[in-house]
Amino acid sequence: MTEGELRYNYFFDEWIIYAPKRQRRPDRKKDFCPFCKGSEEVKDLINKPIRLDNKFPSLSLEVDYWSKEEDQLYKSKSAYGKCEVLVYSADHNIKFHELKVDEILSIFEKWIEATKQLKEDKKIKYILPFENFGKDVGASILHPHGQIYAFSFVPHTVQNELRKIEDFFKKENACMVCKYI
């Protein structure tokens, strides 16, 4: 369970996830990968992607709802949501772009499966599956994997994109994304 919270960023008019304990994840042995076959977390990994609960989530479905507003510039609430990991392959050294088409399709099928399950929770407002590779994006494990985040809010950037698409449709009576492509 997470001990983080959602905080309102007044400068950007959006909710952000604040999870300070995520920075204190344990260091792993250099030669140990928790996503390689035989580890406790992926005992039965064959060459099919598997979904796992994130061991160090910044969001949780098990938090009690709370909300507080201490003053005009500090508003926070419980970090409700879900964080999952999707391990793509038993092969520790393969990259996403090196996977076969049927392997990539099975990853997309897992994302779809997760989205269908998570959207059943009416408190979930946005689901984001994403590739998670490299230290630059914060990945602490180099084994090929992605994540699935289910938020109790729609991120500000997504709200802006949707508003622009809607405005374009109202003005042009056409799909902005279709025209752009």
mmCIF file with all atom_site columns, C-alpha atoms in Angstrom:
data_model
loop_
_atom_site.group_PDB
_atom_site.id
_atom_site.type_symbol
_atom_site.label_atom_id
_atom_site.label_alt_id
_atom_site.label_comp_id
_atom_site.label_asym_id
_atom_site.label_entity_id
_atom_site.label_seq_id
_atom_site.pdbx_PDB_ins_code
_atom_site.Cartn_x
_atom_site.Cartn_y
_atom_site.Cartn_z
_atom_site.occupancy
_atom_site.B_iso_or_equiv
_atom_site.pdbx_formal_charge
_atom_site.auth_seq_id
_atom_site.auth_comp_id
_atom_site.auth_asym_id
_atom_site.auth_atom_id
_atom_site.pdbx_PDB_model_num
ATOM 1   C CA . MET A 1 1   ? 0.000   0.000   0.000   1.00 0.00 ? 1   MET A CA 1
ATOM 2   C CA . THR A 1 2   ? 1.237   3.487   -0.815  1.00 0.00 ? 2   THR A CA 1
ATOM 3   C CA . GLU A 1 3   ? 1.876   6.181   1.734   1.00 0.00 ? 3   GLU A CA 1
ATOM 4   C CA . GLY A 1 4   ? 1.819   8.922   -0.862  1.00 0.00 ? 4   GLY A CA 1
ATOM 5   C CA . GLU A 1 5   ? -0.859  11.409  -1.703  1.00 0.00 ? 5   GLU A CA 1
ATOM 6   C CA . LEU A 1 6   ? -2.181  13.493  -4.545  1.00 0.00 ? 6   LEU A CA 1
ATOM 7   C CA . ARG A 1 7   ? -1.285  17.162  -4.262  1.00 0.00 ? 7   ARG A CA 1
ATOM 8   C CA . TYR A 1 8   ? -2.752  19.994  -6.228  1.00 0.00 ? 8   TYR A CA 1
ATOM 9   C CA . ASN A 1 9   ? -0.185  22.010  -8.167  1.00 0.00 ? 9   ASN A CA 1
ATOM 10  C CA . TYR A 1 10  ? -1.659  25.503  -8.415  1.00 0.00 ? 10  TYR A CA 1
ATOM 11  C CA . PHE A 1 11  ? 1.041   26.682  -10.813 1.00 0.00 ? 11  PHE A CA 1
ATOM 12  C CA . PHE A 1 12  ? -0.043  24.165  -13.449 1.00 0.00 ? 12  PHE A CA 1
ATOM 13  C CA . ASP A 1 13  ? -3.667  23.702  -12.344 1.00 0.00 ? 13  ASP A CA 1
ATOM 14  C CA . GLU A 1 14  ? -3.304  19.933  -11.982 1.00 0.00 ? 14  GLU A CA 1
ATOM 15  C CA . TRP A 1 15  ? -3.062  17.043  -9.544  1.00 0.00 ? 15  TRP A CA 1
ATOM 16  C CA . ILE A 1 16  ? 0.349   15.432  -9.115  1.00 0.00 ? 16  ILE A CA 1
ATOM 17  C CA . ILE A 1 17  ? 1.384   12.227  -7.374  1.00 0.00 ? 17  ILE A CA 1
ATOM 18  C CA . TYR A 1 18  ? 3.578   12.794  -4.334  1.00 0.00 ? 18  TYR A CA 1
ATOM 19  C CA . ALA A 1 19  ? 5.162   9.539   -3.133  1.00 0.00 ? 19  ALA A CA 1
ATOM 20  C CA . PRO A 1 20  ? 8.398   10.210  -1.209  1.00 0.00 ? 20  PRO A CA 1
ATOM 21  C CA . LYS A 1 21  ? 8.829   6.602   -0.043  1.00 0.00 ? 21  LYS A CA 1
ATOM 22  C CA . ARG A 1 22  ? 9.232   5.406   -3.657  1.00 0.00 ? 22  ARG A CA 1
ATOM 23  C CA . GLN A 1 23  ? 12.721  6.912   -3.597  1.00 0.00 ? 23  GLN A CA 1
ATOM 24  C CA . ARG A 1 24  ? 13.637  4.535   -0.788  1.00 0.00 ? 24  ARG A CA 1
ATOM 25  C CA . ARG A 1 25  ? 13.142  1.349   -2.772  1.00 0.00 ? 25  ARG A CA 1
ATOM 26  C CA . PRO A 1 26  ? 15.741  -1.213  -1.777  1.00 0.00 ? 26  PRO A CA 1
ATOM 27  C CA . ASP A 1 27  ? 18.903  -1.497  -3.819  1.00 0.00 ? 27  ASP A CA 1
ATOM 28  C CA . ARG A 1 28  ? 19.070  -4.778  -5.683  1.00 0.00 ? 28  ARG A CA 1
ATOM 29  C CA . LYS A 1 29  ? 22.063  -7.033  -6.061  1.00 0.00 ? 29  LYS A CA 1
ATOM 30  C CA . LYS A 1 30  ? 23.873  -6.205  -9.293  1.00 0.00 ? 30  LYS A CA 1
ATOM 31  C CA . ASP A 1 31  ? 23.403  -9.666  -10.792 1.00 0.00 ? 31  ASP A CA 1
ATOM 32  C CA . PHE A 1 32  ? 19.795  -10.166 -9.635  1.00 0.00 ? 32  PHE A CA 1
ATOM 33  C CA . CYS A 1 33  ? 16.723  -9.362  -11.713 1.00 0.00 ? 33  CYS A CA 1
ATOM 34  C CA . PRO A 1 34  ? 13.301  -9.853  -10.113 1.00 0.00 ? 34  PRO A CA 1
ATOM 35  C CA . PHE A 1 35  ? 11.733  -10.312 -13.575 1.00 0.00 ? 35  PHE A CA 1
ATOM 36  C CA . CYS A 1 36  ? 13.987  -13.116 -14.768 1.00 0.00 ? 36  CYS A CA 1
ATOM 37  C CA . LYS A 1 37  ? 12.656  -16.661 -14.780 1.00 0.00 ? 37  LYS A CA 1
ATOM 38  C CA . GLY A 1 38  ? 13.003  -18.364 -11.425 1.00 0.00 ? 38  GLY A CA 1
ATOM 39  C CA . SER A 1 39  ? 12.646  -15.268 -9.252  1.00 0.00 ? 39  SER A CA 1
ATOM 40  C CA . GLU A 1 40  ? 9.846   -15.120 -6.674  1.00 0.00 ? 40  GLU A CA 1
ATOM 41  C CA . GLU A 1 41  ? 7.926   -12.467 -8.616  1.00 0.00 ? 41  GLU A CA 1
ATOM 42  C CA . VAL A 1 42  ? 7.725   -14.279 -11.952 1.00 0.00 ? 42  VAL A CA 1
ATOM 43  C CA . LYS A 1 43  ? 7.885   -17.959 -11.007 1.00 0.00 ? 43  LYS A CA 1
ATOM 44  C CA . ASP A 1 44  ? 5.898   -19.103 -14.028 1.00 0.00 ? 44  ASP A CA 1
ATOM 45  C CA . LEU A 1 45  ? 7.112   -16.681 -16.682 1.00 0.00 ? 45  LEU A CA 1
ATOM 46  C CA . ILE A 1 46  ? 7.255   -18.324 -20.053 1.00 0.00 ? 46  ILE A CA 1
ATOM 47  C CA . ASN A 1 47  ? 7.419   -16.216 -23.210 1.00 0.00 ? 47  ASN A CA 1
ATOM 48  C CA . LYS A 1 48  ? 4.101   -14.511 -22.563 1.00 0.00 ? 48  LYS A CA 1
ATOM 49  C CA . PRO A 1 49  ? 3.695   -11.165 -20.840 1.00 0.00 ? 49  PRO A CA 1
ATOM 50  C CA . ILE A 1 50  ? 2.454   -11.261 -17.258 1.00 0.00 ? 50  ILE A CA 1
ATOM 51  C CA . ARG A 1 51  ? 0.840   -8.583  -15.102 1.00 0.00 ? 51  ARG A CA 1
ATOM 52  C CA . LEU A 1 52  ? 2.095   -8.017  -11.575 1.00 0.00 ? 52  LEU A CA 1
ATOM 53  C CA . ASP A 1 53  ? 1.155   -5.588  -8.851  1.00 0.00 ? 53  ASP A CA 1
ATOM 54  C CA . ASN A 1 54  ? 3.863   -2.965  -8.455  1.00 0.00 ? 54  ASN A CA 1
ATOM 55  C CA . LYS A 1 55  ? 5.688   -3.688  -5.180  1.00 0.00 ? 55  LYS A CA 1
ATOM 56  C CA . PHE A 1 56  ? 6.350   0.022   -4.654  1.00 0.00 ? 56  PHE A CA 1
ATOM 57  C CA . PRO A 1 57  ? 3.167   1.700   -5.921  1.00 0.00 ? 57  PRO A CA 1
ATOM 58  C CA . SER A 1 58  ? 2.539   5.426   -5.873  1.00 0.00 ? 58  SER A CA 1
ATOM 59  C CA . LEU A 1 59  ? -1.224  4.746   -6.100  1.00 0.00 ? 59  LEU A CA 1
ATOM 60  C CA . SER A 1 60  ? -3.358  2.137   -4.326  1.00 0.00 ? 60  SER A CA 1
ATOM 61  C CA . LEU A 1 61  ? -6.934  0.847   -4.446  1.00 0.00 ? 61  LEU A CA 1
ATOM 62  C CA . GLU A 1 62  ? -6.663  0.113   -0.734  1.00 0.00 ? 62  GLU A CA 1
ATOM 63  C CA . VAL A 1 63  ? -6.314  3.646   0.612   1.00 0.00 ? 63  VAL A CA 1
ATOM 64  C CA . ASP A 1 64  ? -9.016  5.203   2.743   1.00 0.00 ? 64  ASP A CA 1
ATOM 65  C CA . TYR A 1 65  ? -10.407 8.266   1.023   1.00 0.00 ? 65  TYR A CA 1
ATOM 66  C CA . TRP A 1 66  ? -9.404  11.559  2.589   1.00 0.00 ? 66  TRP A CA 1
ATOM 67  C CA . SER A 1 67  ? -9.084  15.113  1.398   1.00 0.00 ? 67  SER A CA 1
ATOM 68  C CA . LYS A 1 68  ? -7.689  18.219  3.039   1.00 0.00 ? 68  LYS A CA 1
ATOM 69  C CA . GLU A 1 69  ? -7.177  21.856  2.218   1.00 0.00 ? 69  GLU A CA 1
ATOM 70  C CA . GLU A 1 70  ? -4.849  23.502  4.708   1.00 0.00 ? 70  GLU A CA 1
ATOM 71  C CA . ASP A 1 71  ? -4.782  26.905  3.062   1.00 0.00 ? 71  ASP A CA 1
ATOM 72  C CA . GLN A 1 72  ? -5.327  28.536  -0.329  1.00 0.00 ? 72  GLN A CA 1
ATOM 73  C CA . LEU A 1 73  ? -2.167  26.954  -1.772  1.00 0.00 ? 73  LEU A CA 1
ATOM 74  C CA . TYR A 1 74  ? -2.172  23.479  -0.231  1.00 0.00 ? 74  TYR A CA 1
ATOM 75  C CA . LYS A 1 75  ? -4.740  20.919  -1.223  1.00 0.00 ? 75  LYS A CA 1
ATOM 76  C CA . SER A 1 76  ? -4.212  17.158  -1.089  1.00 0.00 ? 76  SER A CA 1
ATOM 77  C CA . LYS A 1 77  ? -6.128  13.894  -1.124  1.00 0.00 ? 77  LYS A CA 1
ATOM 78  C CA . SER A 1 78  ? -5.510  10.180  -0.917  1.00 0.00 ? 78  SER A CA 1
ATOM 79  C CA . ALA A 1 79  ? -3.528  8.567   -3.730  1.00 0.00 ? 79  ALA A CA 1
ATOM 80  C CA . TYR A 1 80  ? -6.282  6.313   -4.986  1.00 0.00 ? 80  TYR A CA 1
ATOM 81  C CA . GLY A 1 81  ? -5.502  4.264   -8.077  1.00 0.00 ? 81  GLY A CA 1
ATOM 82  C CA . LYS A 1 82  ? -3.498  1.261   -9.196  1.00 0.00 ? 82  LYS A CA 1
ATOM 83  C CA . CYS A 1 83  ? 0.047   0.613   -10.378 1.00 0.00 ? 83  CYS A CA 1
ATOM 84  C CA . GLU A 1 84  ? 0.865   -2.592  -12.207 1.00 0.00 ? 84  GLU A CA 1
ATOM 85  C CA . VAL A 1 85  ? 3.941   -3.931  -13.969 1.00 0.00 ? 85  VAL A CA 1
ATOM 86  C CA . LEU A 1 86  ? 3.750   -5.824  -17.246 1.00 0.00 ? 86  LEU A CA 1
ATOM 87  C CA . VAL A 1 87  ? 6.783   -8.060  -17.806 1.00 0.00 ? 87  VAL A CA 1
ATOM 88  C CA . TYR A 1 88  ? 7.078   -8.578  -21.560 1.00 0.00 ? 88  TYR A CA 1
ATOM 89  C CA . SER A 1 89  ? 9.396   -11.526 -21.945 1.00 0.00 ? 89  SER A CA 1
ATOM 90  C CA . ALA A 1 90  ? 11.601  -14.026 -20.144 1.00 0.00 ? 90  ALA A CA 1
ATOM 91  C CA . ASP A 1 91  ? 14.525  -12.709 -22.225 1.00 0.00 ? 91  ASP A CA 1
ATOM 92  C CA . HIS A 1 92  ? 16.317  -10.177 -20.009 1.00 0.00 ? 92  HIS A CA 1
ATOM 93  C CA . ASN A 1 93  ? 18.216  -8.505  -22.854 1.00 0.00 ? 93  ASN A CA 1
ATOM 94  C CA . ILE A 1 94  ? 15.545  -8.085  -25.516 1.00 0.00 ? 94  ILE A CA 1
ATOM 95  C CA . LYS A 1 95  ? 14.204  -4.627  -26.305 1.00 0.00 ? 95  LYS A CA 1
ATOM 96  C CA . PHE A 1 96  ? 10.564  -3.870  -27.134 1.00 0.00 ? 96  PHE A CA 1
ATOM 97  C CA . HIS A 1 97  ? 11.384  -3.058  -30.762 1.00 0.00 ? 97  HIS A CA 1
ATOM 98  C CA . GLU A 1 98  ? 13.119  -6.441  -31.126 1.00 0.00 ? 98  GLU A CA 1
ATOM 99  C CA . LEU A 1 99  ? 10.044  -8.460  -30.152 1.00 0.00 ? 99  LEU A CA 1
ATOM 100 C CA . LYS A 1 100 ? 8.124   -10.403 -32.797 1.00 0.00 ? 100 LYS A CA 1
ATOM 101 C CA . VAL A 1 101 ? 4.785   -9.021  -33.966 1.00 0.00 ? 101 VAL A CA 1
ATOM 102 C CA . ASP A 1 102 ? 2.794   -11.726 -32.129 1.00 0.00 ? 102 ASP A CA 1
ATOM 103 C CA . GLU A 1 103 ? 4.719   -10.947 -28.910 1.00 0.00 ? 103 GLU A CA 1
ATOM 104 C CA . ILE A 1 104 ? 3.897   -7.247  -29.266 1.00 0.00 ? 104 ILE A CA 1
ATOM 105 C CA . LEU A 1 105 ? 0.253   -8.091  -29.936 1.00 0.00 ? 105 LEU A CA 1
ATOM 106 C CA . SER A 1 106 ? 0.130   -10.151 -26.737 1.00 0.00 ? 106 SER A CA 1
ATOM 107 C CA . ILE A 1 107 ? 1.434   -7.122  -24.815 1.00 0.00 ? 107 ILE A CA 1
ATOM 108 C CA . PHE A 1 108 ? -1.329  -4.982  -26.318 1.00 0.00 ? 108 PHE A CA 1
ATOM 109 C CA . GLU A 1 109 ? -3.853  -7.681  -25.381 1.00 0.00 ? 109 GLU A CA 1
ATOM 110 C CA . LYS A 1 110 ? -2.664  -7.499  -21.758 1.00 0.00 ? 110 LYS A CA 1
ATOM 111 C CA . TRP A 1 111 ? -3.001  -3.692  -21.830 1.00 0.00 ? 111 TRP A CA 1
ATOM 112 C CA . ILE A 1 112 ? -6.551  -4.060  -23.159 1.00 0.00 ? 112 ILE A CA 1
ATOM 113 C CA . GLU A 1 113 ? -7.356  -6.706  -20.529 1.00 0.00 ? 113 GLU A CA 1
ATOM 114 C CA . ALA A 1 114 ? -6.045  -4.447  -17.753 1.00 0.00 ? 114 ALA A CA 1
ATOM 115 C CA . THR A 1 115 ? -7.955  -1.442  -19.099 1.00 0.00 ? 115 THR A CA 1
ATOM 116 C CA . LYS A 1 116 ? -11.225 -3.396  -19.205 1.00 0.00 ? 116 LYS A CA 1
ATOM 117 C CA . GLN A 1 117 ? -10.725 -4.614  -15.634 1.00 0.00 ? 117 GLN A CA 1
ATOM 118 C CA . LEU A 1 118 ? -9.590  -1.318  -14.155 1.00 0.00 ? 118 LEU A CA 1
ATOM 119 C CA . LYS A 1 119 ? -12.325 0.770   -15.813 1.00 0.00 ? 119 LYS A CA 1
ATOM 120 C CA . GLU A 1 120 ? -14.936 -1.199  -13.834 1.00 0.00 ? 120 GLU A CA 1
ATOM 121 C CA . ASP A 1 121 ? -13.918 0.863   -10.791 1.00 0.00 ? 121 ASP A CA 1
ATOM 122 C CA . LYS A 1 122 ? -15.967 4.062   -11.131 1.00 0.00 ? 122 LYS A CA 1
ATOM 123 C CA . LYS A 1 123 ? -13.358 6.038   -9.160  1.00 0.00 ? 123 LYS A CA 1
ATOM 124 C CA . ILE A 1 124 ? -10.788 5.376   -11.891 1.00 0.00 ? 124 ILE A CA 1
ATOM 125 C CA . LYS A 1 125 ? -10.861 8.217   -14.432 1.00 0.00 ? 125 LYS A CA 1
ATOM 126 C CA . TYR A 1 126 ? -7.825  7.515   -16.617 1.00 0.00 ? 126 TYR A CA 1
ATOM 127 C CA . ILE A 1 127 ? -5.721  4.451   -17.442 1.00 0.00 ? 127 ILE A CA 1
ATOM 128 C CA . LEU A 1 128 ? -2.220  4.799   -18.868 1.00 0.00 ? 128 LEU A CA 1
ATOM 129 C CA . PRO A 1 129 ? -0.252  1.781   -20.120 1.00 0.00 ? 129 PRO A CA 1
ATOM 130 C CA . PHE A 1 130 ? 3.328   2.678   -21.027 1.00 0.00 ? 130 PHE A CA 1
ATOM 131 C CA . GLU A 1 131 ? 6.751   1.285   -21.912 1.00 0.00 ? 131 GLU A CA 1
ATOM 132 C CA . ASN A 1 132 ? 9.195   1.640   -19.033 1.00 0.00 ? 132 ASN A CA 1
ATOM 133 C CA . PHE A 1 133 ? 12.796  1.366   -20.148 1.00 0.00 ? 133 PHE A CA 1
ATOM 134 C CA . GLY A 1 134 ? 15.966  3.022   -18.943 1.00 0.00 ? 134 GLY A CA 1
ATOM 135 C CA . LYS A 1 135 ? 17.112  5.193   -16.094 1.00 0.00 ? 135 LYS A CA 1
ATOM 136 C CA . ASP A 1 136 ? 16.083  8.358   -17.979 1.00 0.00 ? 136 ASP A CA 1
ATOM 137 C CA . VAL A 1 137 ? 12.404  7.511   -17.419 1.00 0.00 ? 137 VAL A CA 1
ATOM 138 C CA . GLY A 1 138 ? 12.958  6.297   -13.867 1.00 0.00 ? 138 GLY A CA 1
ATOM 139 C CA . ALA A 1 139 ? 13.062  2.557   -14.508 1.00 0.00 ? 139 ALA A CA 1
ATOM 140 C CA . SER A 1 140 ? 15.031  0.853   -11.763 1.00 0.00 ? 140 SER A CA 1
ATOM 141 C CA . ILE A 1 141 ? 14.982  -2.530  -13.545 1.00 0.00 ? 141 ILE A CA 1
ATOM 142 C CA . LEU A 1 142 ? 16.399  -3.008  -17.053 1.00 0.00 ? 142 LEU A CA 1
ATOM 143 C CA . HIS A 1 143 ? 14.423  -6.200  -17.838 1.00 0.00 ? 143 HIS A CA 1
ATOM 144 C CA . PRO A 1 144 ? 11.880  -5.389  -20.614 1.00 0.00 ? 144 PRO A CA 1
ATOM 145 C CA . HIS A 1 145 ? 8.677   -4.263  -18.948 1.00 0.00 ? 145 HIS A CA 1
ATOM 146 C CA . GLY A 1 146 ? 5.999   -1.647  -18.979 1.00 0.00 ? 146 GLY A CA 1
ATOM 147 C CA . GLN A 1 147 ? 3.590   -0.273  -16.441 1.00 0.00 ? 147 GLN A CA 1
ATOM 148 C CA . ILE A 1 148 ? -0.115  0.351   -16.196 1.00 0.00 ? 148 ILE A CA 1
ATOM 149 C CA . TYR A 1 149 ? -1.273  3.259   -14.070 1.00 0.00 ? 149 TYR A CA 1
ATOM 150 C CA . ALA A 1 150 ? -4.924  3.790   -13.211 1.00 0.00 ? 150 ALA A CA 1
ATOM 151 C CA . PHE A 1 151 ? -5.589  7.333   -11.955 1.00 0.00 ? 151 PHE A CA 1
ATOM 152 C CA . SER A 1 152 ? -8.500  8.767   -9.998  1.00 0.00 ? 152 SER A CA 1
ATOM 153 C CA . PHE A 1 153 ? -8.165  11.914  -12.136 1.00 0.00 ? 153 PHE A CA 1
ATOM 154 C CA . VAL A 1 154 ? -7.546  12.784  -15.768 1.00 0.00 ? 154 VAL A CA 1
ATOM 155 C CA . PRO A 1 155 ? -4.062  14.300  -16.170 1.00 0.00 ? 155 PRO A CA 1
ATOM 156 C CA . HIS A 1 156 ? -4.036  17.958  -17.162 1.00 0.00 ? 156 HIS A CA 1
ATOM 157 C CA . THR A 1 157 ? -2.169  17.340  -20.433 1.00 0.00 ? 157 THR A CA 1
ATOM 158 C CA . VAL A 1 158 ? -4.784  14.798  -21.504 1.00 0.00 ? 158 VAL A CA 1
ATOM 159 C CA . GLN A 1 159 ? -7.604  17.189  -20.576 1.00 0.00 ? 159 GLN A CA 1
ATOM 160 C CA . ASN A 1 160 ? -5.986  19.867  -22.750 1.00 0.00 ? 160 ASN A CA 1
ATOM 161 C CA . GLU A 1 161 ? -5.594  17.469  -25.691 1.00 0.00 ? 161 GLU A CA 1
ATOM 162 C CA . LEU A 1 162 ? -9.212  16.362  -25.438 1.00 0.00 ? 162 LEU A CA 1
ATOM 163 C CA . ARG A 1 163 ? -10.420 19.962  -25.229 1.00 0.00 ? 163 ARG A CA 1
ATOM 164 C CA . LYS A 1 164 ? -8.414  20.902  -28.350 1.00 0.00 ? 164 LYS A CA 1
ATOM 165 C CA . ILE A 1 165 ? -9.787  17.903  -30.254 1.00 0.00 ? 165 ILE A CA 1
ATOM 166 C CA . GLU A 1 166 ? -13.332 18.793  -29.181 1.00 0.00 ? 166 GLU A CA 1
ATOM 167 C CA . ASP A 1 167 ? -12.863 22.479  -30.103 1.00 0.00 ? 167 ASP A CA 1
ATOM 168 C CA . PHE A 1 168 ? -11.525 21.486  -33.531 1.00 0.00 ? 168 PHE A CA 1
ATOM 169 C CA . PHE A 1 169 ? -14.512 19.210  -34.125 1.00 0.00 ? 169 PHE A CA 1
ATOM 170 C CA . LYS A 1 170 ? -16.974 21.946  -33.143 1.00 0.00 ? 170 LYS A CA 1
ATOM 171 C CA . LYS A 1 171 ? -15.256 24.432  -35.443 1.00 0.00 ? 171 LYS A CA 1
ATOM 172 C CA . GLU A 1 172 ? -14.398 22.179  -38.419 1.00 0.00 ? 172 GLU A CA 1
ATOM 173 C CA . ASN A 1 173 ? -16.910 19.332  -38.020 1.00 0.00 ? 173 ASN A CA 1
ATOM 174 C CA . ALA A 1 174 ? -13.986 16.951  -38.527 1.00 0.00 ? 174 ALA A CA 1
ATOM 175 C CA . CYS A 1 175 ? -11.669 14.751  -36.485 1.00 0.00 ? 175 CYS A CA 1
ATOM 176 C CA . MET A 1 176 ? -8.480  16.643  -35.680 1.00 0.00 ? 176 MET A CA 1
ATOM 177 C CA . VAL A 1 177 ? -6.468  13.456  -35.110 1.00 0.00 ? 177 VAL A CA 1
ATOM 178 C CA . CYS A 1 178 ? -7.590  11.975  -38.438 1.00 0.00 ? 178 CYS A CA 1
ATOM 179 C CA . LYS A 1 179 ? -6.692  15.156  -40.309 1.00 0.00 ? 179 LYS A CA 1
ATOM 180 C CA . TYR A 1 180 ? -3.370  15.403  -38.525 1.00 0.00 ? 180 TYR A CA 1
ATOM 181 C CA . ILE A 1 181 ? -2.415  11.855  -39.481 1.00 0.00 ? 181 ILE A CA 1
#
